[in-house]
mmCIF file with all atom_site columns, N, CA and C in Angstrom:
data_model
loop_
_atom_site.group_PDB
_atom_site.id
_atom_site.type_symbol
_atom_site.label_atom_id
_atom_site.label_alt_id
_atom_site.label_comp_id
_atom_site.label_asym_id
_atom_site.label_entity_id
_atom_site.label_seq_id
_atom_site.pdbx_PDB_ins_code
_atom_site.Cartn_x
_atom_site.Cartn_y
_atom_site.Cartn_z
_atom_site.occupancy
_atom_site.B_iso_or_equiv
_atom_site.pdbx_formal_charge
_atom_site.auth_seq_id
_atom_site.auth_comp_id
_atom_site.auth_asym_id
_atom_site.auth_atom_id
_atom_site.pdbx_PDB_model_num
ATOM 1   N N  . UNK A 1 1  ? 71.834  94.248  108.241 1.00 91.00 ? 113 UNK A N  1
ATOM 2   C CA . UNK A 1 1  ? 71.119  93.833  107.013 1.00 91.00 ? 113 UNK A CA 1
ATOM 3   C C  . UNK A 1 1  ? 71.882  92.564  106.323 1.00 91.00 ? 113 UNK A C  1
ATOM 4   N N  . UNK A 1 2  ? 71.546  91.851  105.671 1.00 93.00 ? 114 UNK A N  1
ATOM 5   C CA . UNK A 1 2  ? 72.329  90.417  105.114 1.00 93.00 ? 114 UNK A CA 1
ATOM 6   C C  . UNK A 1 2  ? 73.088  91.040  104.328 1.00 93.00 ? 114 UNK A C  1
ATOM 7   N N  . UNK A 1 3  ? 73.062  92.341  103.494 1.00 90.00 ? 115 UNK A N  1
ATOM 8   C CA . UNK A 1 3  ? 74.264  92.797  102.672 1.00 90.00 ? 115 UNK A CA 1
ATOM 9   C C  . UNK A 1 3  ? 75.627  93.308  103.651 1.00 90.00 ? 115 UNK A C  1
ATOM 10  N N  . UNK A 1 4  ? 75.176  93.729  104.678 1.00 90.00 ? 116 UNK A N  1
ATOM 11  C CA . UNK A 1 4  ? 76.185  94.082  105.522 1.00 90.00 ? 116 UNK A CA 1
ATOM 12  C C  . UNK A 1 4  ? 77.101  92.785  106.204 1.00 90.00 ? 116 UNK A C  1
ATOM 13  N N  . UNK A 1 5  ? 76.295  91.899  106.473 1.00 93.00 ? 117 UNK A N  1
ATOM 14  C CA . UNK A 1 5  ? 77.005  90.680  106.946 1.00 93.00 ? 117 UNK A CA 1
ATOM 15  C C  . UNK A 1 5  ? 77.674  90.041  105.767 1.00 93.00 ? 117 UNK A C  1
ATOM 16  N N  . UNK A 1 6  ? 77.328  89.953  104.783 1.00 92.00 ? 118 UNK A N  1
ATOM 17  C CA . UNK A 1 6  ? 78.083  89.397  103.673 1.00 92.00 ? 118 UNK A CA 1
ATOM 18  C C  . UNK A 1 6  ? 79.380  90.207  103.494 1.00 92.00 ? 118 UNK A C  1
ATOM 19  N N  . UNK A 1 7  ? 79.478  91.517  103.405 1.00 90.00 ? 119 UNK A N  1
ATOM 20  C CA . UNK A 1 7  ? 80.364  92.582  103.229 1.00 90.00 ? 119 UNK A CA 1
ATOM 21  C C  . UNK A 1 7  ? 81.468  92.262  104.563 1.00 90.00 ? 119 UNK A C  1
ATOM 22  N N  . UNK A 1 8  ? 80.942  92.105  105.625 1.00 92.00 ? 120 UNK A N  1
ATOM 23  C CA . UNK A 1 8  ? 81.857  91.921  106.887 1.00 92.00 ? 120 UNK A CA 1
ATOM 24  C C  . UNK A 1 8  ? 82.407  90.668  106.700 1.00 92.00 ? 120 UNK A C  1
ATOM 25  N N  . UNK A 1 9  ? 81.856  89.524  106.256 1.00 94.00 ? 121 UNK A N  1
ATOM 26  C CA . UNK A 1 9  ? 82.432  87.951  106.302 1.00 94.00 ? 121 UNK A CA 1
ATOM 27  C C  . UNK A 1 9  ? 83.580  88.427  105.211 1.00 94.00 ? 121 UNK A C  1
ATOM 28  N N  . UNK A 1 10 ? 83.365  88.606  103.894 1.00 94.00 ? 122 UNK A N  1
ATOM 29  C CA . UNK A 1 10 ? 83.974  88.908  102.860 1.00 94.00 ? 122 UNK A CA 1
ATOM 30  C C  . UNK A 1 10 ? 85.375  89.749  103.178 1.00 94.00 ? 122 UNK A C  1
ATOM 31  N N  . UNK A 1 11 ? 85.323  90.850  104.193 1.00 95.00 ? 123 UNK A N  1
ATOM 32  C CA . UNK A 1 11 ? 86.246  91.495  104.677 1.00 95.00 ? 123 UNK A CA 1
ATOM 33  C C  . UNK A 1 11 ? 87.183  90.964  105.692 1.00 95.00 ? 123 UNK A C  1
ATOM 34  N N  . UNK A 1 12 ? 86.808  90.079  106.251 1.00 94.00 ? 124 UNK A N  1
ATOM 35  C CA . UNK A 1 12 ? 87.309  89.230  107.312 1.00 94.00 ? 124 UNK A CA 1
ATOM 36  C C  . UNK A 1 12 ? 88.435  88.022  106.332 1.00 94.00 ? 124 UNK A C  1
ATOM 37  N N  . UNK A 1 13 ? 87.622  87.604  105.628 1.00 96.00 ? 125 UNK A N  1
ATOM 38  C CA . UNK A 1 13 ? 88.582  86.815  104.603 1.00 96.00 ? 125 UNK A CA 1
ATOM 39  C C  . UNK A 1 13 ? 89.415  87.368  103.920 1.00 96.00 ? 125 UNK A C  1
ATOM 40  N N  . UNK A 1 14 ? 89.269  88.532  103.473 1.00 96.00 ? 126 UNK A N  1
ATOM 41  C CA . UNK A 1 14 ? 90.084  89.399  102.716 1.00 96.00 ? 126 UNK A CA 1
ATOM 42  C C  . UNK A 1 14 ? 91.366  89.664  103.595 1.00 96.00 ? 126 UNK A C  1
ATOM 43  N N  . UNK A 1 15 ? 91.104  90.162  104.634 1.00 94.00 ? 127 UNK A N  1
ATOM 44  C CA . UNK A 1 15 ? 92.089  90.719  105.821 1.00 94.00 ? 127 UNK A CA 1
ATOM 45  C C  . UNK A 1 15 ? 93.129  89.408  106.007 1.00 94.00 ? 127 UNK A C  1
ATOM 46  N N  . UNK A 1 16 ? 92.536  88.123  106.444 1.00 94.00 ? 128 UNK A N  1
ATOM 47  C CA . UNK A 1 16 ? 93.112  86.802  106.381 1.00 94.00 ? 128 UNK A CA 1
ATOM 48  C C  . UNK A 1 16 ? 94.177  86.365  105.314 1.00 94.00 ? 128 UNK A C  1
ATOM 49  N N  . UNK A 1 17 ? 93.600  86.865  103.911 1.00 96.00 ? 129 UNK A N  1
ATOM 50  C CA . UNK A 1 17 ? 94.402  86.640  102.789 1.00 96.00 ? 129 UNK A CA 1
ATOM 51  C C  . UNK A 1 17 ? 95.495  87.721  102.269 1.00 96.00 ? 129 UNK A C  1
ATOM 52  N N  . UNK A 1 18 ? 95.185  88.629  102.957 1.00 95.00 ? 130 UNK A N  1
ATOM 53  C CA . UNK A 1 18 ? 96.317  89.911  102.680 1.00 95.00 ? 130 UNK A CA 1
ATOM 54  C C  . UNK A 1 18 ? 97.524  89.688  103.508 1.00 95.00 ? 130 UNK A C  1
ATOM 55  N N  . UNK A 1 19 ? 97.340  89.212  104.541 1.00 93.00 ? 131 UNK A N  1
ATOM 56  C CA . UNK A 1 19 ? 98.704  89.020  105.236 1.00 93.00 ? 131 UNK A CA 1
ATOM 57  C C  . UNK A 1 19 ? 99.416  88.084  104.491 1.00 93.00 ? 131 UNK A C  1
ATOM 58  N N  . UNK A 1 20 ? 99.040  86.914  103.891 1.00 92.00 ? 132 UNK A N  1
ATOM 59  C CA . UNK A 1 20 ? 99.914  86.121  102.939 1.00 92.00 ? 132 UNK A CA 1
ATOM 60  C C  . UNK A 1 20 ? 100.245 86.851  101.516 1.00 92.00 ? 132 UNK A C  1
ATOM 61  N N  . UNK A 1 21 ? 101.430 87.232  101.522 1.00 90.00 ? 133 UNK A N  1
ATOM 62  C CA . UNK A 1 21 ? 102.127 88.298  100.559 1.00 90.00 ? 133 UNK A CA 1
ATOM 63  C C  . UNK A 1 21 ? 101.954 87.399  99.060  1.00 90.00 ? 133 UNK A C  1
ATOM 64  N N  . UNK A 1 22 ? 101.889 86.262  99.260  1.00 93.00 ? 134 UNK A N  1
ATOM 65  C CA . UNK A 1 22 ? 102.237 85.496  97.900  1.00 93.00 ? 134 UNK A CA 1
ATOM 66  C C  . UNK A 1 22 ? 100.721 85.443  97.194  1.00 93.00 ? 134 UNK A C  1
ATOM 67  N N  . UNK A 1 23 ? 99.727  85.833  97.853  1.00 95.00 ? 135 UNK A N  1
ATOM 68  C CA . UNK A 1 23 ? 98.292  85.681  97.317  1.00 95.00 ? 135 UNK A CA 1
ATOM 69  C C  . UNK A 1 23 ? 98.322  87.273  96.805  1.00 95.00 ? 135 UNK A C  1
ATOM 70  N N  . UNK A 1 24 ? 97.949  87.164  95.482  1.00 96.00 ? 136 UNK A N  1
ATOM 71  C CA . UNK A 1 24 ? 97.741  88.401  94.656  1.00 96.00 ? 136 UNK A CA 1
ATOM 72  C C  . UNK A 1 24 ? 96.260  89.019  94.869  1.00 96.00 ? 136 UNK A C  1
ATOM 73  N N  . UNK A 1 25 ? 96.098  90.176  95.057  1.00 95.00 ? 137 UNK A N  1
ATOM 74  C CA . UNK A 1 25 ? 94.947  91.026  95.339  1.00 95.00 ? 137 UNK A CA 1
ATOM 75  C C  . UNK A 1 25 ? 93.785  90.648  94.412  1.00 95.00 ? 137 UNK A C  1
ATOM 76  N N  . UNK A 1 26 ? 94.208  90.170  93.145  1.00 96.00 ? 138 UNK A N  1
ATOM 77  C CA . UNK A 1 26 ? 93.083  89.843  92.233  1.00 96.00 ? 138 UNK A CA 1
ATOM 78  C C  . UNK A 1 26 ? 92.660  88.603  92.830  1.00 96.00 ? 138 UNK A C  1
ATOM 79  N N  . UNK A 1 27 ? 93.392  87.539  93.263  1.00 97.00 ? 139 UNK A N  1
ATOM 80  C CA . UNK A 1 27 ? 93.171  86.158  93.694  1.00 97.00 ? 139 UNK A CA 1
ATOM 81  C C  . UNK A 1 27 ? 92.194  86.432  94.680  1.00 97.00 ? 139 UNK A C  1
ATOM 82  N N  . UNK A 1 28 ? 92.363  87.388  95.611  1.00 97.00 ? 140 UNK A N  1
ATOM 83  C CA . UNK A 1 28 ? 91.738  87.731  96.882  1.00 97.00 ? 140 UNK A CA 1
ATOM 84  C C  . UNK A 1 28 ? 90.156  88.075  96.375  1.00 97.00 ? 140 UNK A C  1
ATOM 85  N N  . UNK A 1 29 ? 90.274  89.014  95.490  1.00 97.00 ? 141 UNK A N  1
ATOM 86  C CA . UNK A 1 29 ? 88.953  89.461  94.986  1.00 97.00 ? 141 UNK A CA 1
ATOM 87  C C  . UNK A 1 29 ? 87.873  88.296  94.473  1.00 97.00 ? 141 UNK A C  1
ATOM 88  N N  . UNK A 1 30 ? 88.642  87.687  93.859  1.00 97.00 ? 142 UNK A N  1
ATOM 89  C CA . UNK A 1 30 ? 87.825  86.295  93.290  1.00 97.00 ? 142 UNK A CA 1
ATOM 90  C C  . UNK A 1 30 ? 87.448  85.475  94.510  1.00 97.00 ? 142 UNK A C  1
ATOM 91  N N  . UNK A 1 31 ? 88.612  85.083  95.212  1.00 96.00 ? 143 UNK A N  1
ATOM 92  C CA . UNK A 1 31 ? 88.038  84.332  96.374  1.00 96.00 ? 143 UNK A CA 1
ATOM 93  C C  . UNK A 1 31 ? 87.147  84.795  97.356  1.00 96.00 ? 143 UNK A C  1
ATOM 94  N N  . UNK A 1 32 ? 86.777  86.105  97.469  1.00 95.00 ? 144 UNK A N  1
ATOM 95  C CA . UNK A 1 32 ? 85.937  86.361  98.397  1.00 95.00 ? 144 UNK A CA 1
ATOM 96  C C  . UNK A 1 32 ? 84.615  86.980  97.541  1.00 95.00 ? 144 UNK A C  1
ATOM 97  N N  . UNK A 1 33 ? 84.160  86.452  96.480  1.00 94.00 ? 145 UNK A N  1
ATOM 98  C CA . UNK A 1 33 ? 82.985  86.444  95.606  1.00 94.00 ? 145 UNK A CA 1
ATOM 99  C C  . UNK A 1 33 ? 82.922  87.666  94.567  1.00 94.00 ? 145 UNK A C  1
ATOM 100 N N  . UNK A 1 34 ? 84.028  88.379  94.639  1.00 95.00 ? 146 UNK A N  1
ATOM 101 C CA . UNK A 1 34 ? 83.800  89.592  93.750  1.00 95.00 ? 146 UNK A CA 1
ATOM 102 C C  . UNK A 1 34 ? 84.218  89.042  92.128  1.00 95.00 ? 146 UNK A C  1
ATOM 103 N N  . UNK A 1 35 ? 83.496  89.620  91.151  1.00 95.00 ? 147 UNK A N  1
ATOM 104 C CA . UNK A 1 35 ? 83.569  89.303  89.779  1.00 95.00 ? 147 UNK A CA 1
ATOM 105 C C  . UNK A 1 35 ? 84.822  90.140  89.348  1.00 95.00 ? 147 UNK A C  1
ATOM 106 N N  . UNK A 1 36 ? 84.913  91.577  89.767  1.00 95.00 ? 148 UNK A N  1
ATOM 107 C CA . UNK A 1 36 ? 86.047  92.048  89.240  1.00 95.00 ? 148 UNK A CA 1
ATOM 108 C C  . UNK A 1 36 ? 86.736  92.910  90.313  1.00 95.00 ? 148 UNK A C  1
ATOM 109 N N  . UNK A 1 37 ? 88.172  92.902  90.215  1.00 95.00 ? 149 UNK A N  1
ATOM 110 C CA . UNK A 1 37 ? 88.890  93.248  91.250  1.00 95.00 ? 149 UNK A CA 1
ATOM 111 C C  . UNK A 1 37 ? 89.031  94.508  91.726  1.00 95.00 ? 149 UNK A C  1
ATOM 112 N N  . UNK A 1 38 ? 88.319  95.469  90.570  1.00 95.00 ? 150 UNK A N  1
ATOM 113 C CA . UNK A 1 38 ? 87.909  97.057  91.204  1.00 95.00 ? 150 UNK A CA 1
ATOM 114 C C  . UNK A 1 38 ? 86.850  97.096  91.920  1.00 95.00 ? 150 UNK A C  1
ATOM 115 N N  . UNK A 1 39 ? 85.792  95.896  91.971  1.00 95.00 ? 151 UNK A N  1
ATOM 116 C CA . UNK A 1 39 ? 84.549  96.137  92.861  1.00 95.00 ? 151 UNK A CA 1
ATOM 117 C C  . UNK A 1 39 ? 85.182  95.683  94.297  1.00 95.00 ? 151 UNK A C  1
ATOM 118 N N  . UNK A 1 40 ? 86.041  94.761  94.368  1.00 96.00 ? 152 UNK A N  1
ATOM 119 C CA . UNK A 1 40 ? 86.516  94.340  95.663  1.00 96.00 ? 152 UNK A CA 1
ATOM 120 C C  . UNK A 1 40 ? 87.410  95.594  96.478  1.00 96.00 ? 152 UNK A C  1
ATOM 121 N N  . UNK A 1 41 ? 88.307  96.108  95.475  1.00 96.00 ? 153 UNK A N  1
ATOM 122 C CA . UNK A 1 41 ? 88.894  97.128  95.965  1.00 96.00 ? 153 UNK A CA 1
ATOM 123 C C  . UNK A 1 41 ? 88.141  98.359  96.626  1.00 96.00 ? 153 UNK A C  1
ATOM 124 N N  . UNK A 1 42 ? 87.040  98.678  95.937  1.00 95.00 ? 154 UNK A N  1
ATOM 125 C CA . UNK A 1 42 ? 86.284  99.635  96.328  1.00 95.00 ? 154 UNK A CA 1
ATOM 126 C C  . UNK A 1 42 ? 85.383  99.369  97.695  1.00 95.00 ? 154 UNK A C  1
ATOM 127 N N  . UNK A 1 43 ? 84.813  98.296  97.743  1.00 95.00 ? 155 UNK A N  1
ATOM 128 C CA . UNK A 1 43 ? 84.241  97.707  98.710  1.00 95.00 ? 155 UNK A CA 1
ATOM 129 C C  . UNK A 1 43 ? 85.251  97.416  100.156 1.00 95.00 ? 155 UNK A C  1
ATOM 130 N N  . UNK A 1 44 ? 86.495  97.118  99.698  1.00 95.00 ? 156 UNK A N  1
ATOM 131 C CA . UNK A 1 44 ? 87.440  96.833  100.891 1.00 95.00 ? 156 UNK A CA 1
ATOM 132 C C  . UNK A 1 44 ? 87.729  98.266  101.496 1.00 95.00 ? 156 UNK A C  1
ATOM 133 N N  . UNK A 1 45 ? 87.744  99.318  100.438 1.00 95.00 ? 157 UNK A N  1
ATOM 134 C CA . UNK A 1 45 ? 88.296  100.684 100.790 1.00 95.00 ? 157 UNK A CA 1
ATOM 135 C C  . UNK A 1 45 ? 87.233  101.404 102.007 1.00 95.00 ? 157 UNK A C  1
ATOM 136 N N  . UNK A 1 46 ? 85.596  100.821 101.429 1.00 93.00 ? 158 UNK A N  1
ATOM 137 C CA . UNK A 1 46 ? 84.652  101.342 102.001 1.00 93.00 ? 158 UNK A CA 1
ATOM 138 C C  . UNK A 1 46 ? 84.301  101.035 103.525 1.00 93.00 ? 158 UNK A C  1
ATOM 139 N N  . UNK A 1 47 ? 84.905  99.710  103.725 1.00 93.00 ? 159 UNK A N  1
ATOM 140 C CA . UNK A 1 47 ? 84.920  99.039  105.077 1.00 93.00 ? 159 UNK A CA 1
ATOM 141 C C  . UNK A 1 47 ? 85.899  99.575  105.907 1.00 93.00 ? 159 UNK A C  1
ATOM 142 N N  . UNK A 1 48 ? 87.275  99.282  105.391 1.00 91.00 ? 160 UNK A N  1
ATOM 143 C CA . UNK A 1 48 ? 88.369  99.614  106.021 1.00 91.00 ? 160 UNK A CA 1
ATOM 144 C C  . UNK A 1 48 ? 88.948  101.095 106.019 1.00 91.00 ? 160 UNK A C  1
ATOM 145 N N  . UNK A 1 49 ? 88.751  101.732 105.163 1.00 93.00 ? 161 UNK A N  1
ATOM 146 C CA . UNK A 1 49 ? 89.235  103.175 104.946 1.00 93.00 ? 161 UNK A CA 1
ATOM 147 C C  . UNK A 1 49 ? 90.403  103.528 104.009 1.00 93.00 ? 161 UNK A C  1
ATOM 148 N N  . UNK A 1 50 ? 91.075  102.214 103.772 1.00 94.00 ? 162 UNK A N  1
ATOM 149 C CA . UNK A 1 50 ? 92.275  102.340 102.834 1.00 94.00 ? 162 UNK A CA 1
ATOM 150 C C  . UNK A 1 50 ? 92.125  101.029 101.809 1.00 94.00 ? 162 UNK A C  1
ATOM 151 N N  . UNK A 1 51 ? 93.060  101.237 100.773 1.00 95.00 ? 163 UNK A N  1
ATOM 152 C CA . UNK A 1 51 ? 92.766  100.351 99.855  1.00 95.00 ? 163 UNK A CA 1
ATOM 153 C C  . UNK A 1 51 ? 93.541  98.833  100.060 1.00 95.00 ? 163 UNK A C  1
ATOM 154 N N  . UNK A 1 52 ? 93.122  97.838  99.327  1.00 96.00 ? 164 UNK A N  1
ATOM 155 C CA . UNK A 1 52 ? 93.890  96.399  100.010 1.00 96.00 ? 164 UNK A CA 1
ATOM 156 C C  . UNK A 1 52 ? 95.324  96.858  99.939  1.00 96.00 ? 164 UNK A C  1
ATOM 157 N N  . UNK A 1 53 ? 95.921  97.065  98.772  1.00 94.00 ? 165 UNK A N  1
ATOM 158 C CA . UNK A 1 53 ? 97.419  97.443  98.730  1.00 94.00 ? 165 UNK A CA 1
ATOM 159 C C  . UNK A 1 53 ? 98.092  98.219  100.161 1.00 94.00 ? 165 UNK A C  1
ATOM 160 N N  . UNK A 1 54 ? 97.356  99.301  100.285 1.00 94.00 ? 166 UNK A N  1
ATOM 161 C CA . UNK A 1 54 ? 97.581  100.301 101.658 1.00 94.00 ? 166 UNK A CA 1
ATOM 162 C C  . UNK A 1 54 ? 97.596  99.346  102.717 1.00 94.00 ? 166 UNK A C  1
ATOM 163 N N  . UNK A 1 55 ? 96.563  98.677  102.995 1.00 93.00 ? 167 UNK A N  1
ATOM 164 C CA . UNK A 1 55 ? 96.356  97.702  104.168 1.00 93.00 ? 167 UNK A CA 1
ATOM 165 C C  . UNK A 1 55 ? 97.651  96.646  104.306 1.00 93.00 ? 167 UNK A C  1
ATOM 166 N N  . UNK A 1 56 ? 97.885  95.990  103.075 1.00 91.00 ? 168 UNK A N  1
ATOM 167 C CA . UNK A 1 56 ? 98.983  95.434  103.304 1.00 91.00 ? 168 UNK A CA 1
ATOM 168 C C  . UNK A 1 56 ? 100.381 95.720  103.307 1.00 91.00 ? 168 UNK A C  1
ATOM 169 N N  . UNK A 1 57 ? 100.646 97.327  102.714 1.00 89.00 ? 169 UNK A N  1
ATOM 170 C CA . UNK A 1 57 ? 101.886 97.711  103.084 1.00 89.00 ? 169 UNK A CA 1
ATOM 171 C C  . UNK A 1 57 ? 101.970 98.129  104.457 1.00 89.00 ? 169 UNK A C  1
ATOM 172 N N  . UNK A 1 58 ? 100.633 98.371  105.177 1.00 87.00 ? 170 UNK A N  1
ATOM 173 C CA . UNK A 1 58 ? 100.622 98.901  106.514 1.00 87.00 ? 170 UNK A CA 1
ATOM 174 C C  . UNK A 1 58 ? 101.139 97.620  107.425 1.00 87.00 ? 170 UNK A C  1
ATOM 175 N N  . UNK A 1 59 ? 100.707 96.534  107.201 1.00 79.00 ? 171 UNK A N  1
ATOM 176 C CA . UNK A 1 59 ? 101.005 95.493  107.687 1.00 79.00 ? 171 UNK A CA 1
ATOM 177 C C  . UNK A 1 59 ? 102.412 95.019  107.681 1.00 79.00 ? 171 UNK A C  1
ATOM 178 N N  . UNK A 1 60 ? 103.063 95.324  106.486 1.00 65.00 ? 172 UNK A N  1
ATOM 179 C CA . UNK A 1 60 ? 104.545 95.086  106.479 1.00 65.00 ? 172 UNK A CA 1
ATOM 180 C C  . UNK A 1 60 ? 105.215 96.217  107.494 1.00 65.00 ? 172 UNK A C  1
ATOM 181 N N  . UNK A 1 61 ? 104.701 97.201  107.481 1.00 64.00 ? 173 UNK A N  1
ATOM 182 C CA . UNK A 1 61 ? 105.516 98.092  108.513 1.00 64.00 ? 173 UNK A CA 1
ATOM 183 C C  . UNK A 1 61 ? 105.124 97.725  109.964 1.00 64.00 ? 173 UNK A C  1
ATOM 184 N N  . UNK A 1 62 ? 104.119 97.167  110.411 1.00 63.00 ? 174 UNK A N  1
ATOM 185 C CA . UNK A 1 62 ? 103.988 96.851  111.788 1.00 63.00 ? 174 UNK A CA 1
ATOM 186 C C  . UNK A 1 62 ? 104.689 95.344  111.849 1.00 63.00 ? 174 UNK A C  1
ATOM 187 N N  . UNK A 1 63 ? 104.788 94.388  110.884 1.00 61.00 ? 175 UNK A N  1
ATOM 188 C CA . UNK A 1 63 ? 105.535 93.500  111.040 1.00 61.00 ? 175 UNK A CA 1
ATOM 189 C C  . UNK A 1 63 ? 106.418 92.924  109.788 1.00 61.00 ? 175 UNK A C  1
ATOM 190 N N  . UNK A 1 64 ? 107.553 93.742  109.826 1.00 53.00 ? 176 UNK A N  1
ATOM 191 C CA . UNK A 1 64 ? 108.709 93.684  108.908 1.00 53.00 ? 176 UNK A CA 1
ATOM 192 C C  . UNK A 1 64 ? 109.435 92.329  108.949 1.00 53.00 ? 176 UNK A C  1
#
């Protein structure tokens, strides 16, 4: 569906931005089209299975 395509596109952009540690999660939420960071976090967790914070921390473990 269209909504799923939009979610997947937002997720891809968010993953690329989360790699950049100097970009705050709130900024990523706005950059991916969410009006509220909490909505971004909820949507990201639904797609990825973990919060954006946890995703970023896991990246640090994989690439110190």
